[in-house]
Structures are given as structure tokens and as C-alpha cells.
Tab-separated table of C-alpha atoms and ligand atoms in Angstrom:
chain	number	residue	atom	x	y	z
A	1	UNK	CA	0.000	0.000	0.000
A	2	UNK	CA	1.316	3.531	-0.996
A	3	UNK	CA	1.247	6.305	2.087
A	4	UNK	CA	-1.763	7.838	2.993
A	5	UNK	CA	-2.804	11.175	0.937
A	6	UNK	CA	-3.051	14.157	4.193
A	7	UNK	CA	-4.581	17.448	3.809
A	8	UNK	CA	-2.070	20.046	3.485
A	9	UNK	CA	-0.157	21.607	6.661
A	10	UNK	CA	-2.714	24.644	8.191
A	11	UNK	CA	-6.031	23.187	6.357
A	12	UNK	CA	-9.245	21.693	8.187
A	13	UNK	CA	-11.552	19.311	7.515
A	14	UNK	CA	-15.317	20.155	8.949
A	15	UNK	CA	-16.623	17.094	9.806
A	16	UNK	CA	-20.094	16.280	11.676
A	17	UNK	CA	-20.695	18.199	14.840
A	18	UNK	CA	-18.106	20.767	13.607
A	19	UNK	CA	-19.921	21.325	10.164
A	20	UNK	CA	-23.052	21.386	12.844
A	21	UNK	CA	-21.845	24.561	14.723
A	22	UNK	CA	-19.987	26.157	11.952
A	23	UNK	CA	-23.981	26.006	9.983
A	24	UNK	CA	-25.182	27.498	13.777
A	25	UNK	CA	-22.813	30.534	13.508
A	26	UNK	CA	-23.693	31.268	9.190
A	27	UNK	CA	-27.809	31.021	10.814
A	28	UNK	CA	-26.722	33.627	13.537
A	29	UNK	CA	-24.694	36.092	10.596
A	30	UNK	CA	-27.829	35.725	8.175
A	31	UNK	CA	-30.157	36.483	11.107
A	32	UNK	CA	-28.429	39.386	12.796
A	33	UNK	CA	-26.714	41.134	9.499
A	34	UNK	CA	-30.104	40.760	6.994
A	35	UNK	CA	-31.823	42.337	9.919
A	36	UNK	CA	-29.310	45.174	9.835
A	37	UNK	CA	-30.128	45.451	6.233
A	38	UNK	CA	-26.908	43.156	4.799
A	39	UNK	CA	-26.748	41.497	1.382
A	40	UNK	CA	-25.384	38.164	0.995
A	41	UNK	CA	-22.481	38.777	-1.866
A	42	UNK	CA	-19.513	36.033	-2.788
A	43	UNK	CA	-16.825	36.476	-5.125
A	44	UNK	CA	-14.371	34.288	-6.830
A	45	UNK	CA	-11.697	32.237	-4.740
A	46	UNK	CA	-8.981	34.192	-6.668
A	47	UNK	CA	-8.401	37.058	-7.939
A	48	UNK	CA	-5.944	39.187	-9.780
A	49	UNK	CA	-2.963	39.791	-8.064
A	50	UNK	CA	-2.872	43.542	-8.244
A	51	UNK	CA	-6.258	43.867	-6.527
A	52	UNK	CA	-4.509	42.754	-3.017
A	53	UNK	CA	-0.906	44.989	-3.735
A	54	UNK	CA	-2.792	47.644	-4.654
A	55	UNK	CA	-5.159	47.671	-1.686
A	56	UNK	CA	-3.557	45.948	1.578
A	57	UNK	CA	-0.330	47.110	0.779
A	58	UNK	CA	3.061	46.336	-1.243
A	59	UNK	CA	5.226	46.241	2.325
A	60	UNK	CA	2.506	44.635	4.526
A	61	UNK	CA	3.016	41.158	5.710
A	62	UNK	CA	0.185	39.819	3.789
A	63	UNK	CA	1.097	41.266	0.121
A	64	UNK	CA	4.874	40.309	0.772
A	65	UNK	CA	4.838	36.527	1.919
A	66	UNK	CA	1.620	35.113	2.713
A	67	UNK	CA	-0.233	35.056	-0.403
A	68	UNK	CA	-0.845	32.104	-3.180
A	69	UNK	CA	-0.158	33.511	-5.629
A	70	UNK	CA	0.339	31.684	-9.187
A	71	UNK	CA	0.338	32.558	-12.846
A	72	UNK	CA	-2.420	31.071	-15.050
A	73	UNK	CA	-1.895	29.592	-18.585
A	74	UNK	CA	-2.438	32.811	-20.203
A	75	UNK	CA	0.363	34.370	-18.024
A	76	UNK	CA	-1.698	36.086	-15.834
A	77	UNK	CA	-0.591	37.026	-12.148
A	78	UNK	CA	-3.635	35.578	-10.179
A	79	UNK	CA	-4.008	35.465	-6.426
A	80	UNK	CA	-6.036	33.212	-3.899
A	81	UNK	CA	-8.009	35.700	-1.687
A	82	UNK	CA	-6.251	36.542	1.342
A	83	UNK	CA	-9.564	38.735	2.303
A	84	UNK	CA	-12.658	39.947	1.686
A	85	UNK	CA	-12.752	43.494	1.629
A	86	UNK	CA	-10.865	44.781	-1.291
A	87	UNK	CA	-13.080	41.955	-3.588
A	88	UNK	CA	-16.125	43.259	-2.271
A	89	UNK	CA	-15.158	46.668	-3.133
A	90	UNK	CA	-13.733	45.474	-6.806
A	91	UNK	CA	-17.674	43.893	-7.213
A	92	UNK	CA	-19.152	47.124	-5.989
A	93	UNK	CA	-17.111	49.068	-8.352
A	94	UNK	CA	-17.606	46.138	-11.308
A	95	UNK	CA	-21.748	45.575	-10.846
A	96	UNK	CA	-21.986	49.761	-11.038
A	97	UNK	CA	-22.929	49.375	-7.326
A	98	UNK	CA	-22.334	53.095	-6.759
A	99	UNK	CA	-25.023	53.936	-8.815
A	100	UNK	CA	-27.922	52.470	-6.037
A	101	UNK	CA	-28.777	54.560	-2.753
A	102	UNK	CA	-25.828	54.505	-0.685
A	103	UNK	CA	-24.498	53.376	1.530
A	104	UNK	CA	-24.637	50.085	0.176
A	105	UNK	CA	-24.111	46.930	2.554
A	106	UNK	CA	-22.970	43.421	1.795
A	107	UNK	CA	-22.128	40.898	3.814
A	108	UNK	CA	-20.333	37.100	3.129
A	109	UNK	CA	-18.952	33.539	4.872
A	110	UNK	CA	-15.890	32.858	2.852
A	111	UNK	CA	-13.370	30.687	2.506
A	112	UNK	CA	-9.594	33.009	2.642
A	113	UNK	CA	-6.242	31.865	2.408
A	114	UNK	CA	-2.753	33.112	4.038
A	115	UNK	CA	0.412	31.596	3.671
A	116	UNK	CA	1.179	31.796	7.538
A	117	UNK	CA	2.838	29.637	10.263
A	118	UNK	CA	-0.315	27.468	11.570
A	119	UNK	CA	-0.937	27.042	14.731
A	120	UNK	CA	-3.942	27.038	17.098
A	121	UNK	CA	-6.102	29.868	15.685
A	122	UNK	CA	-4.360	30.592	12.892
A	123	UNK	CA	-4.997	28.530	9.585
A	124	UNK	CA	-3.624	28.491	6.065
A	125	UNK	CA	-7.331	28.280	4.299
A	126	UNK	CA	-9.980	29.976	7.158
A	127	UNK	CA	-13.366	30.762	7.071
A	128	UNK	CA	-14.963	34.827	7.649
A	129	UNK	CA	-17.598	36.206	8.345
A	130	UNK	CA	-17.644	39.692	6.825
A	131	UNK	CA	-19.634	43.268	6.353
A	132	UNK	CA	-18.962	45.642	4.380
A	133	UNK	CA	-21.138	49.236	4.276
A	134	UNK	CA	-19.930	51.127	1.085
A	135	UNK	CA	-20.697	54.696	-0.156
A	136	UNK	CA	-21.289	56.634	3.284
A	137	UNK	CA	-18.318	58.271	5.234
A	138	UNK	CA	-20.398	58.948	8.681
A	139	UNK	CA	-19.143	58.105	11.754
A	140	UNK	CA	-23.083	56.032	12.498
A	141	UNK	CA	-21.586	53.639	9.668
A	142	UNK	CA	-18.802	52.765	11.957
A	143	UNK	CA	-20.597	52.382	15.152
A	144	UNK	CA	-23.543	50.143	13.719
A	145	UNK	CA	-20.843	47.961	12.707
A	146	UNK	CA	-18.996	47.523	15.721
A	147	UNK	CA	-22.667	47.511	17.427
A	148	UNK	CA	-23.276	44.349	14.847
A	149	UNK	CA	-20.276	42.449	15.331
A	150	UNK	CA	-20.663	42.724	19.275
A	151	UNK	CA	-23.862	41.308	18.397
A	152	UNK	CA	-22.978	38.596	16.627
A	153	UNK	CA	-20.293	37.035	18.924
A	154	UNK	CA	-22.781	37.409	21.987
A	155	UNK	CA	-24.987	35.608	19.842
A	156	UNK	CA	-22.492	32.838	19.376
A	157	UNK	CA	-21.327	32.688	22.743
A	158	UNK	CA	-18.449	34.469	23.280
A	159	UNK	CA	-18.811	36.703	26.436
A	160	UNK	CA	-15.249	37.769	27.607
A	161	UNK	CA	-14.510	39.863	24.794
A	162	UNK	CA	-12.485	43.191	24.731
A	163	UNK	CA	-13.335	45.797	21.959
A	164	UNK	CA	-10.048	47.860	21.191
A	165	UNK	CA	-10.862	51.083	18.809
A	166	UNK	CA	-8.552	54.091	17.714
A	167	UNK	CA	-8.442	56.092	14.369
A	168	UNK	CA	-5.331	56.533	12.197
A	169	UNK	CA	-6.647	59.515	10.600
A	170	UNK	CA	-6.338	60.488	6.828
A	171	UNK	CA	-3.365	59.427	4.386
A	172	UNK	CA	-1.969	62.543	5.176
A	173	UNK	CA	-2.082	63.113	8.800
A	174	UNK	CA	-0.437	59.235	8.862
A	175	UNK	CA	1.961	60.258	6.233
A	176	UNK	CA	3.396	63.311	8.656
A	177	UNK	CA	3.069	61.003	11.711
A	178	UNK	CA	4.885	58.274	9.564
A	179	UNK	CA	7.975	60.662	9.422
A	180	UNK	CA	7.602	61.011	13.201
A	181	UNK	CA	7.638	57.690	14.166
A	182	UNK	CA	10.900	57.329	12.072
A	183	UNK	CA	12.559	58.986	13.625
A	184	UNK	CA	11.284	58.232	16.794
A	185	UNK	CA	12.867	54.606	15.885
A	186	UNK	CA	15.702	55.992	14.178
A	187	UNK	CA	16.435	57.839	17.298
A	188	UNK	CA	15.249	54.122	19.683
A	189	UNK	CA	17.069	51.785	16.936
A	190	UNK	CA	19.307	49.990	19.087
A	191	UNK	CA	16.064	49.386	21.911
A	192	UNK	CA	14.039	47.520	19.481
A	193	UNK	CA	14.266	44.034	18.123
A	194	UNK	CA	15.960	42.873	15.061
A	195	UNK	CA	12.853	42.354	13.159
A	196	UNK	CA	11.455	45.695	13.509
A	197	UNK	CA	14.739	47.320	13.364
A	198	UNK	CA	15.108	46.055	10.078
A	199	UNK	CA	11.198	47.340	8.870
A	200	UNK	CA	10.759	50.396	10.152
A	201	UNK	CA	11.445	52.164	7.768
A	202	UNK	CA	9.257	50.548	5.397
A	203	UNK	CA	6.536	50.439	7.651
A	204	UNK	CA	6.714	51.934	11.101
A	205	UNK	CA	3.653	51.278	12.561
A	206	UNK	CA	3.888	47.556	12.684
A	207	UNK	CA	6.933	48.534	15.450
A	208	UNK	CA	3.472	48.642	17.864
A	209	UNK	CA	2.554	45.134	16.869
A	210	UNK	CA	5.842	43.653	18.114
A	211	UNK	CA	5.299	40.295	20.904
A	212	UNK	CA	9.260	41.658	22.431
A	213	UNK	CA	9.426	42.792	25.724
A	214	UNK	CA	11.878	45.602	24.876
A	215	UNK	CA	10.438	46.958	21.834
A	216	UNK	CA	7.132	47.557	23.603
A	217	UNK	CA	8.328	48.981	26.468
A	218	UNK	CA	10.558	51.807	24.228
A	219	UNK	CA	7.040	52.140	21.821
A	220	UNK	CA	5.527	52.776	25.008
A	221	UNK	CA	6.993	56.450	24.783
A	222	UNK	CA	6.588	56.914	20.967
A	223	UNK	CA	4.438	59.626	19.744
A	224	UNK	CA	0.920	58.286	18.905
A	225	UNK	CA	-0.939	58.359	16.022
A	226	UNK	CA	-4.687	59.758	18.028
A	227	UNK	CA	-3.035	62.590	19.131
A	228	UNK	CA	-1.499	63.884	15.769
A	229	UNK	CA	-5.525	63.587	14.548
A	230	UNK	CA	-6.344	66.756	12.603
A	231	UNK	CA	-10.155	68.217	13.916
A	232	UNK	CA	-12.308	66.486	11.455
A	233	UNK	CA	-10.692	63.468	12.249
A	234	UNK	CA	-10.848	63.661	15.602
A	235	UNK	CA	-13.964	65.228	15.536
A	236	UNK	CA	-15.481	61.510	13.521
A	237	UNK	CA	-13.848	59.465	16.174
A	238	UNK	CA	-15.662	61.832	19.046
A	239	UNK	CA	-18.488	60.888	17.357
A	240	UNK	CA	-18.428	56.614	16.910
A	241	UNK	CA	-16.839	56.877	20.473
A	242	UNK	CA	-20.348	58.972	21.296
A	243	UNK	CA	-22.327	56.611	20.044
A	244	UNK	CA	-21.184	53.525	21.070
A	245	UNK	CA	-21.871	55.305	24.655
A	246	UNK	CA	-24.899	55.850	23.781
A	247	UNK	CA	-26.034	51.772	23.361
A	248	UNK	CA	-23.495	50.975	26.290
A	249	UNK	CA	-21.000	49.101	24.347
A	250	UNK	CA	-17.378	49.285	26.470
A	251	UNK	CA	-14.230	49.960	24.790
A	252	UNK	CA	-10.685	50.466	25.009
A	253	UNK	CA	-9.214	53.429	23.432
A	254	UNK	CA	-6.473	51.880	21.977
A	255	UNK	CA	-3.532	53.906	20.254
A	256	UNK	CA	-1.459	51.204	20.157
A	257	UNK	CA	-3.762	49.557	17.455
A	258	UNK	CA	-2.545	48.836	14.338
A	259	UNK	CA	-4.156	46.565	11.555
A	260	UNK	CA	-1.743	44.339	9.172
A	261	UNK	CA	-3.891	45.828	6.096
A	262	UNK	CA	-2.456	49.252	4.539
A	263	UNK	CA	-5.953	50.554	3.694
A	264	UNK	CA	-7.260	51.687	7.163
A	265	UNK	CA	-8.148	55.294	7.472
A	266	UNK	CA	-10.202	56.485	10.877
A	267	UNK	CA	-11.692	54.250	12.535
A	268	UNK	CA	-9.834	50.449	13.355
A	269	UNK	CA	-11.031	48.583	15.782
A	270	UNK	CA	-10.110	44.687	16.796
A	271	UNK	CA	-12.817	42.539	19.334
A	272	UNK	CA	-9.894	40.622	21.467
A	273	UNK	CA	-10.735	37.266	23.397
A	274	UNK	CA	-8.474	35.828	26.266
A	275	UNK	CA	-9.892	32.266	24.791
A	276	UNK	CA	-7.837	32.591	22.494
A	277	UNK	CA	-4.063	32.709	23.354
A	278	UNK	CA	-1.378	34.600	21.065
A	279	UNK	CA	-4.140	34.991	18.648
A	280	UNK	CA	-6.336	36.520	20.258
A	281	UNK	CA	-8.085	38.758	17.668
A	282	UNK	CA	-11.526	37.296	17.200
A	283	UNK	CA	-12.920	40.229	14.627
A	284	UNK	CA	-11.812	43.099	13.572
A	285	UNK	CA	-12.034	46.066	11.076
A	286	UNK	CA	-11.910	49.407	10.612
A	287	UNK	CA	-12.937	51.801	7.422
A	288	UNK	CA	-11.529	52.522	4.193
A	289	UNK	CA	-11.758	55.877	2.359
A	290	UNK	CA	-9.178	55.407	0.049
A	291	UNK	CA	-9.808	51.961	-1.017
A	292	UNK	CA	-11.803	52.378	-4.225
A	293	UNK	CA	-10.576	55.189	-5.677
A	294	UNK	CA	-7.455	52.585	-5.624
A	295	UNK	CA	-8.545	50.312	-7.791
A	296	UNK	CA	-9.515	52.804	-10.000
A	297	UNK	CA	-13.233	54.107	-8.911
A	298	UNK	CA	-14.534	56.974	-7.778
A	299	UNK	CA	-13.558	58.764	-4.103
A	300	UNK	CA	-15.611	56.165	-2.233
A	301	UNK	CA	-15.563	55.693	1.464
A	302	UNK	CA	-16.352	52.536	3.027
A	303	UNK	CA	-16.249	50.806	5.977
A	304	UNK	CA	-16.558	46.797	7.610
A	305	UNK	CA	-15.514	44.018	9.594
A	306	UNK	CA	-14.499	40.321	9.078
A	307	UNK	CA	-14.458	37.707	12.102
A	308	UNK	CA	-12.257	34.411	11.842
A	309	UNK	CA	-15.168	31.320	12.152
A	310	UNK	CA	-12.483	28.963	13.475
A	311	UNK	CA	-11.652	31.698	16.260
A	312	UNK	CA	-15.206	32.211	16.772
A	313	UNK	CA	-15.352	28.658	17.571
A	314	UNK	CA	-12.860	28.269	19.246
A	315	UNK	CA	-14.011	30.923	21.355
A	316	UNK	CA	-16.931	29.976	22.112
A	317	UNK	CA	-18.777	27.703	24.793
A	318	UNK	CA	-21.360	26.147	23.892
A	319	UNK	CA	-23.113	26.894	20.428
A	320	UNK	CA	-26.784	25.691	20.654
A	321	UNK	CA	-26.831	23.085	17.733
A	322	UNK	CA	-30.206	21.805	16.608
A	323	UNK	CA	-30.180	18.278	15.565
A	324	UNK	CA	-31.781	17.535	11.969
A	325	UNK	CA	-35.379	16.351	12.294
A	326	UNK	CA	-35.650	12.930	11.420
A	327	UNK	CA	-39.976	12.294	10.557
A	328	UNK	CA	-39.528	9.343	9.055
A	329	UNK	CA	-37.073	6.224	9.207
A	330	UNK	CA	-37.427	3.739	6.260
A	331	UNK	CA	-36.353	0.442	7.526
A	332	UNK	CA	-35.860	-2.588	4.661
A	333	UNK	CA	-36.945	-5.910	5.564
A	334	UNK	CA	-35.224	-7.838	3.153
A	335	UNK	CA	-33.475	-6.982	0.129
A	336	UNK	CA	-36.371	-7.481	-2.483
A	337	UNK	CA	-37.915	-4.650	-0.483
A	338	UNK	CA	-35.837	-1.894	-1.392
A	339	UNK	CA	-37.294	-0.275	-4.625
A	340	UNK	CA	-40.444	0.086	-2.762
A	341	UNK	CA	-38.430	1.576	0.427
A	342	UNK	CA	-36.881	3.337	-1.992
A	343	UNK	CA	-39.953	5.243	-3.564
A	344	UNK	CA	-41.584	5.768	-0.183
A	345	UNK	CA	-38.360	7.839	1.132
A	346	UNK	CA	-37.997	9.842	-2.210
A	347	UNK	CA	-42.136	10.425	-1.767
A	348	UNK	CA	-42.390	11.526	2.003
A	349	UNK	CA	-39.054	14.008	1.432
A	350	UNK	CA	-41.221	15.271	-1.681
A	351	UNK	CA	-44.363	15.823	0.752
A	352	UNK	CA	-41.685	18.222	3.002
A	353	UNK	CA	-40.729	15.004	5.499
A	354	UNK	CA	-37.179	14.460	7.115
A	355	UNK	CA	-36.605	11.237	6.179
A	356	UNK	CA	-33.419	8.328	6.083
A	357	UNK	CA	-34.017	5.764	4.466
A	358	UNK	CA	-31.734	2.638	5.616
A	359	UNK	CA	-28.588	2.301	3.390
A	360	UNK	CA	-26.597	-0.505	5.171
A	361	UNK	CA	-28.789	-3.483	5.144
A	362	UNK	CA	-28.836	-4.329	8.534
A	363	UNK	CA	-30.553	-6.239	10.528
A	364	UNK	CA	-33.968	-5.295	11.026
A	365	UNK	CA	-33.147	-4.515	15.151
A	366	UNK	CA	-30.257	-2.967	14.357
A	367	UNK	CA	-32.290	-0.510	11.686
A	368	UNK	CA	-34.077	0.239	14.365
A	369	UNK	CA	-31.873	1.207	17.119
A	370	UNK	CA	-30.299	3.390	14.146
A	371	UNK	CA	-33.681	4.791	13.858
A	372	UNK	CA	-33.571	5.500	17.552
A	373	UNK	CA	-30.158	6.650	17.606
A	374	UNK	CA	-31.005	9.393	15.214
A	375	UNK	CA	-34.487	10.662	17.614
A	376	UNK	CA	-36.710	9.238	14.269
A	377	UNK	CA	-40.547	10.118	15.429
A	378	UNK	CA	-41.849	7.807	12.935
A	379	UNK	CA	-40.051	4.054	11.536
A	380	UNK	CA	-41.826	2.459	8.531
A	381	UNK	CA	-41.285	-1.071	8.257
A	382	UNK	CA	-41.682	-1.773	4.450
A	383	UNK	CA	-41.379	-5.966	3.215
A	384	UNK	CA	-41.869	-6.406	-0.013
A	385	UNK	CA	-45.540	-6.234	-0.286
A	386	UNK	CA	-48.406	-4.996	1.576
A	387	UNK	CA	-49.249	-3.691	4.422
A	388	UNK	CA	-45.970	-1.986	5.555
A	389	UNK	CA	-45.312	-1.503	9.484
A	390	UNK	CA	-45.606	2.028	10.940
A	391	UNK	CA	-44.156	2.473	14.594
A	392	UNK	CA	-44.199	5.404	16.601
A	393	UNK	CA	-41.023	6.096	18.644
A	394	UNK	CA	-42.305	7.541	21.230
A	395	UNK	CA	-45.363	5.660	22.225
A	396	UNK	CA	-44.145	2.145	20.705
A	397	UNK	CA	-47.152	2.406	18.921
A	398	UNK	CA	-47.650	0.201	15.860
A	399	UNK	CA	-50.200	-0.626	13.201
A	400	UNK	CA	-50.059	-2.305	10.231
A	401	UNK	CA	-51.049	-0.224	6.820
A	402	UNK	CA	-50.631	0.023	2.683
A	403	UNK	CA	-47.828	2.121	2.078
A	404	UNK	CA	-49.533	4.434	0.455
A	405	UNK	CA	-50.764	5.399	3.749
A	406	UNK	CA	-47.634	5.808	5.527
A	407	UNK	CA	-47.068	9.388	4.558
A	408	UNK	CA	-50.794	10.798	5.360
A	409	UNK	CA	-50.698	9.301	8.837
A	410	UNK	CA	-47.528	11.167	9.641
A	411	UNK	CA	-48.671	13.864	7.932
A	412	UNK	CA	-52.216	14.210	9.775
A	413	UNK	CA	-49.908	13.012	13.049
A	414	UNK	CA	-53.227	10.709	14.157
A	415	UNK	CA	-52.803	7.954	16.901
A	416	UNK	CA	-51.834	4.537	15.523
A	417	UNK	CA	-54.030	2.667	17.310
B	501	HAM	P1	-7.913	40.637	9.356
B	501	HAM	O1	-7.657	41.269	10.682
B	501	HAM	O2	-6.749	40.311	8.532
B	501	HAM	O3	-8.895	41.613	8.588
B	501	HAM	O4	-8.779	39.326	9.566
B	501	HAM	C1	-10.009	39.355	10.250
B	501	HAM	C2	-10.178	38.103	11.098
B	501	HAM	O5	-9.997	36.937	10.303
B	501	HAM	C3	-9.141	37.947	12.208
B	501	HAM	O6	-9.492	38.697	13.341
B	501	HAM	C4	-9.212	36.455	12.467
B	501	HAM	O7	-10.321	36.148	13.279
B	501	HAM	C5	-9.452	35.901	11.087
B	501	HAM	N1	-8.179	35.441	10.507
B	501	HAM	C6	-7.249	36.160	9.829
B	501	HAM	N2	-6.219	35.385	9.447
B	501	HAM	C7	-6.500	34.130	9.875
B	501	HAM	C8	-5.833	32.865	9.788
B	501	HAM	N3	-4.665	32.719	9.152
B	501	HAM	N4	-6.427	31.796	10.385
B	501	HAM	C9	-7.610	31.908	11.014
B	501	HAM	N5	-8.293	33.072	11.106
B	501	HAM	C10	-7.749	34.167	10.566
B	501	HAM	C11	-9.387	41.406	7.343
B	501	HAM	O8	-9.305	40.366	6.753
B	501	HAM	C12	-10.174	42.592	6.813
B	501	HAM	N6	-10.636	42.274	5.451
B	501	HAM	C13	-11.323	42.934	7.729
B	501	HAM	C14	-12.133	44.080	7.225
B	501	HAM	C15	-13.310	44.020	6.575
B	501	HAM	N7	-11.794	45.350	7.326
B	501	HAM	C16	-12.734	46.099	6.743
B	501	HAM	N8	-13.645	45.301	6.273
């Protein structure tokens, strides 16, 4: 025998209960984000490359070594999506989106892929959640967001969570704080670690991301980002901070906050769980001015979230999983029963039952303690001819009957006896 075929290194497999609770958190998304007046939108599982360098950023950790990135037969540079937001934006922009009342708002449950050391939490193809509000800059956009996303991981179960917001202003206020910070770390070079000494001045802020004990303590005294804020910047973080006070959702101002995606302006924010361990970012988001007129639409702001369904799972206590209704089990006594088993589980799923039909050829009293495994209400125990047995799980209950009137009896629910 050859070896054994694996999945590759950082992939899952959903299997059974798994599959179960992942389908219990998509139910909670629809409910919550079509009630917040979200569209269900999915786009392709790759895309061209320059939609992701363009958008998250030529130096950020994502665009420079954790994408899949591969060139088709026609020598195009395509890329498998490392995140949602920047293909959302290239359908908005595509579909003539901007031409429909704004803001517009989409939502999706995705399957993304990153090219980074796995580990718990942290997967090479992931699953997220994601909103996206497009076409309205005010600061309400942000805070039903955040609002939402609270939302939707109390609905899932995950109480302990810590929301951590700040603003990076406009391009340009960052751009003049940029040249701060540099020389903040120019000035702090030989108190910070290797890696960052050797980034900085590609991309400074990711020197507040750093896990080093020494590097955070010296980016402890480093100018911040929330006080350089010009007035109508500040002014639109006053105002999401105001009204997420106003609905009682607690947050950390946190100017330490910086996301691994270049497209941020304003408002970040990042919903933390102690669950989790080193990764402890559950969701997170933040909005996006700049994004579309970078891919070559009109000045378009835009803001959203995505959450991480593995994190959200593993997060989580207990998800309340509802077990698939089983009306109806056929069982087959003996194999010259089966086309008529056969027709009478294709006919009672037609009529709107929730049927199994038995696919193993057991024994008949091992059928049925299948049947009873699986919570069946009814069994129907079909020979080859007439009558057929119906039994009630519950009761014990059982009468003999034509098939034919297997499915009306379950459907009227009448006594057996
Ligand atoms: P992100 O922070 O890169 O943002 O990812 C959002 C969430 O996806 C993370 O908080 C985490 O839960 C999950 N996640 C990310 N990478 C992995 C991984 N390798 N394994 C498992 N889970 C992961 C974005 O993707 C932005 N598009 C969010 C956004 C939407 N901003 C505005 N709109």
C-alpha cells in the first residue's frame, strides 16, 4: 500500500458536529446582518494579483509573503483571496454598485487563504464572516458595525470579549506622523528588536505590533498616532466613540492599534478574546476611504468588519446546535424490499418530510436502534408487499397499513391505534 494522501499543513476538515456549529454561527450572521439590512455577496476564490498589492499594501506582511499567488496559462498574475474586503469593493465598483442609494451593505462567509505559520487559531485556508457598508463616510456607519459584530459574537457565545478602537486619521495626517515615528525609531534603533529594526522604515507602525518585551516597552513612549488627529478626524472618532456610549457598548481606546492591512483610514477597531491565546483577535475592522478610488473608482468611502469562524469557535462555549429532524425512518426488511423503500423515502421528502431511508442493510433490530439513535418520530417497516409496518417512537405504537398510507398518517400526526 502507498502512504496515505493528508490534507495540506494549516487546512481543516469540517466534519459532523463541527460542520453542525460552523452552519449554527452562518444562521446567527444571516439572522443578525439581513436584519441590519446586509446582502449576501460572494466572489471568486482568486483574484488578480494587483487587486490585493494595490489595496492591503506592497510592504505589509500579507502582500509580501503570505499570499498564493500563481500565474495562469495565459500568463496572468492571479491570487487566492487573502480577504474579503478589497473583492467586495472590486464587485461594488464592477456591478456599477455606486449607482444604487448609498451606503450600500454586503455581507459574506468565505473561505480566505494566508500563507502563515499554523498554529492554534491561525490557519492556512480559514473561514470569515464579513460586512462591508460602502458609499457613506459617517461616523453612524462605523458604530452600527462595531454595534453588529458585538452582536454577533454574543450571539455565538463568546462573552469575555475586549473591543479595542482608535483612528489613524487620513493618508496625510499618517503620512506626517509616519515621518515622526521614524525617527522616533531611528532615534530608539538599538532598543528595538531585530525584526522591527530592520522594517521600520518601510513600515513603522507595525513597530506597535511587536510580541518583544523591549520593543514595547521603548514604543511605550513613541508619539501616537490619536493625538497627531487633525479636527475632522478627531472630531469623527468623538463621534463613533459617542455613540457607542450611547447603546453601552465598552471599549478600550487603543492607540497602540494597528491593523496588518495598509488601507485603514479612521476608525480600526479589533474585538480581542483571552480564549484565544497569542491569537487573540476574534474580529476586527476598521474603514476605508481610500480603497476604491485605488482600484480605479470613484472617491468612495467605506467601511466593515471580518471575524475568523475557526476563532469564533474556538471561542466559544457552547453553540446551541439543533439536531436535523428525522420524521420518518425507512427500515428494509429484506433486500427485495428496497425499490419500494426506496420510492416511499424519495415520496415523504417530496411531501416536506425528514426522512433516512436505511442504506446498510442491517438487521432489522439494528435498523431500528439506528432509527432511535437518530431521535426518528416515525419508523416504517416496508417488506416487499403490503401492508408496511408504521411504529411510533415515542409511544411504541404500531399498526399495520398500505404504504400508500404511511405518509398521510404522519402527515395528519393521528394515533396509531
Ligand atoms: P484581518 O484582521 O486580517 O482583517 O482578519 C479578520 C479576522 O480573520 C481575524 O481577526 C481572524 O479572526 C481571522 N483570521 C485572519 N487570518 C486568519 C488565519 N490565518 N487563520 C484563522 N483566522 C484568521 C481582514 O481580513 C479585513 N478584510 C477585515 C475588514 C473588513 N476590514 C474592513 N472590512
Amino acid at each position: 500500500m502507498s502512504a496515505a494522501i493528508q490534507a495540506p499543513r494549516g487546512t481543516l476538515d469540517v466534519l459532523g458536529e463541527d460542520a453542525a456549529r460552523r452552519e449554527a454561527v452562518e444562521a446567527h450572521a444571516r439572522r443578525i446582518l439581513s436584519a441590519a439590512g446586509y446582502h449576501r455577496i460572494e466572489t471568486p476564490a482568486f483574484e488578480s494579483t494587483e487587486l490585493f498589492s494595490r489595496t492591503v499594501g506592497e510592504t505589509s506582511d500579507i502582500v509580501q509573503k503570505e499570499m498564493y499567488t500563481f500565474t495562469d496559462a495565459g500568463g496572468r498574475s492571479l491570487t487566492l483571496r487573502p480577504e474579503g474586503t478589497a473583492p467586495t469593493c472590486r464587485a461594488y465598483l464592477e456591478h456599477g454598485m455606486h449607482k444604487l442609494p448609498q451606503p450600500v451593505k454586503l455581507w459574506y462567509v468565505s473561505t480566505f487563504f494566508r500563507a502563515e505559520a499554523p498554529q492554534k487559531g491561525r490557519y492556512r485556508q480559514f473561514w470569515q464572516v464579513g460586512a462591508e457598508c460602502i458609499g457613506s463616510g459617517q461616523p453612524e456607519v462605523d458604530a452600527e458595525l462595531i454595534v453588529v459584530l458585538a452582536e454577533l459574537l454574543q450571539a455565538v457565545g463568546i462573552r469575555d470579549t475586549e473591543l479595542h478602537l482608535s483612528s489613524l486619521g487620513t493618508p496625510e495626517t499618517r503620512a506626517e506622523y509616519r515621518e515622526e515615528l521614524i525617527a522616533f525609531l531611528r532615534a530608539h534603533a538599538d532598543e528595538v528588536s531585530d525584526e522591527v529594526r530592520a522594517r521600520f522604515e518601510q513600515n513603522p507602525l507595525r513597530a506597535f505590533d511587536a510580541k518583544d518585551s523591549a520593543t514595547i516597552q521603548t514604543m511605550q513612549h513613541a508619539p501616537k498616532l490619536i493625538e497627531r488627529l487633525t479636527g475632522e478626524d478627531a472630531e469623527h472618532f468623538a463621534s463613533v466613540q459617542g455613540l457607542l456610549d450611547e447603546v453601552g457598548l465598552a471599549y478600550t481606546v487603543d492607540p497602540t492599534l494597528v491593523r496588518g492591512l495598509d488601507y485603514y483610514t479612521r476608525t480600526v477597531f479589533e474585538f480581542k478574546s483571552q480564549a484565544l491565546g497569542a491569537q487573540s483577535t476574534v474580529g476586527a475592522g476598521g474603514r476605508y476611504d481610500g480603497l476604491i478610488a485605488q482600484i480605479g473608482g470613484p472617491d468612495t468611502p467605506g467601511c466593515g468588519w471580518a471575524s475568523g469562524v475557526e476563532r469564533m469557535l474556538l471561542s466559544s462555549g457552547e453553540i446551541p446546535v439543533a439536531a436535523p429532524v428525522v420524521d420518518l425512518y425507512v427500515a428494509v426488511a429484506g433486500d427485495r424490499a428496497v425499490p419500494r423503500a426506496f420510492r416511499l423515502a424519495c415520496d415523504a421528502r417530496r411531501a416536506g418530510l425528514g426522512v433516512q431511508l436505511e442504506l446498510s442493510r442491517r438487521a432489522l433490530r439494528r435498523q431500528l436502534t439506528q432509527a432511535d439513535r437518530l431521535g426518528a418520530r416515525y419508523v416504517a417497516i416496508v417488506g416487499d408487499s403490503d401492508p408496511a409496518a408504521l411504529r411510533e417512537m415515542a409511544s411504541g405504537e404500531q399498526a399495520e397499513l398500505e404504504l400508500a398510507g404511511v405518509i398521510p398518517t404522519i402527515l395528519r400526526g393521528s394515533r396509531l391505534t
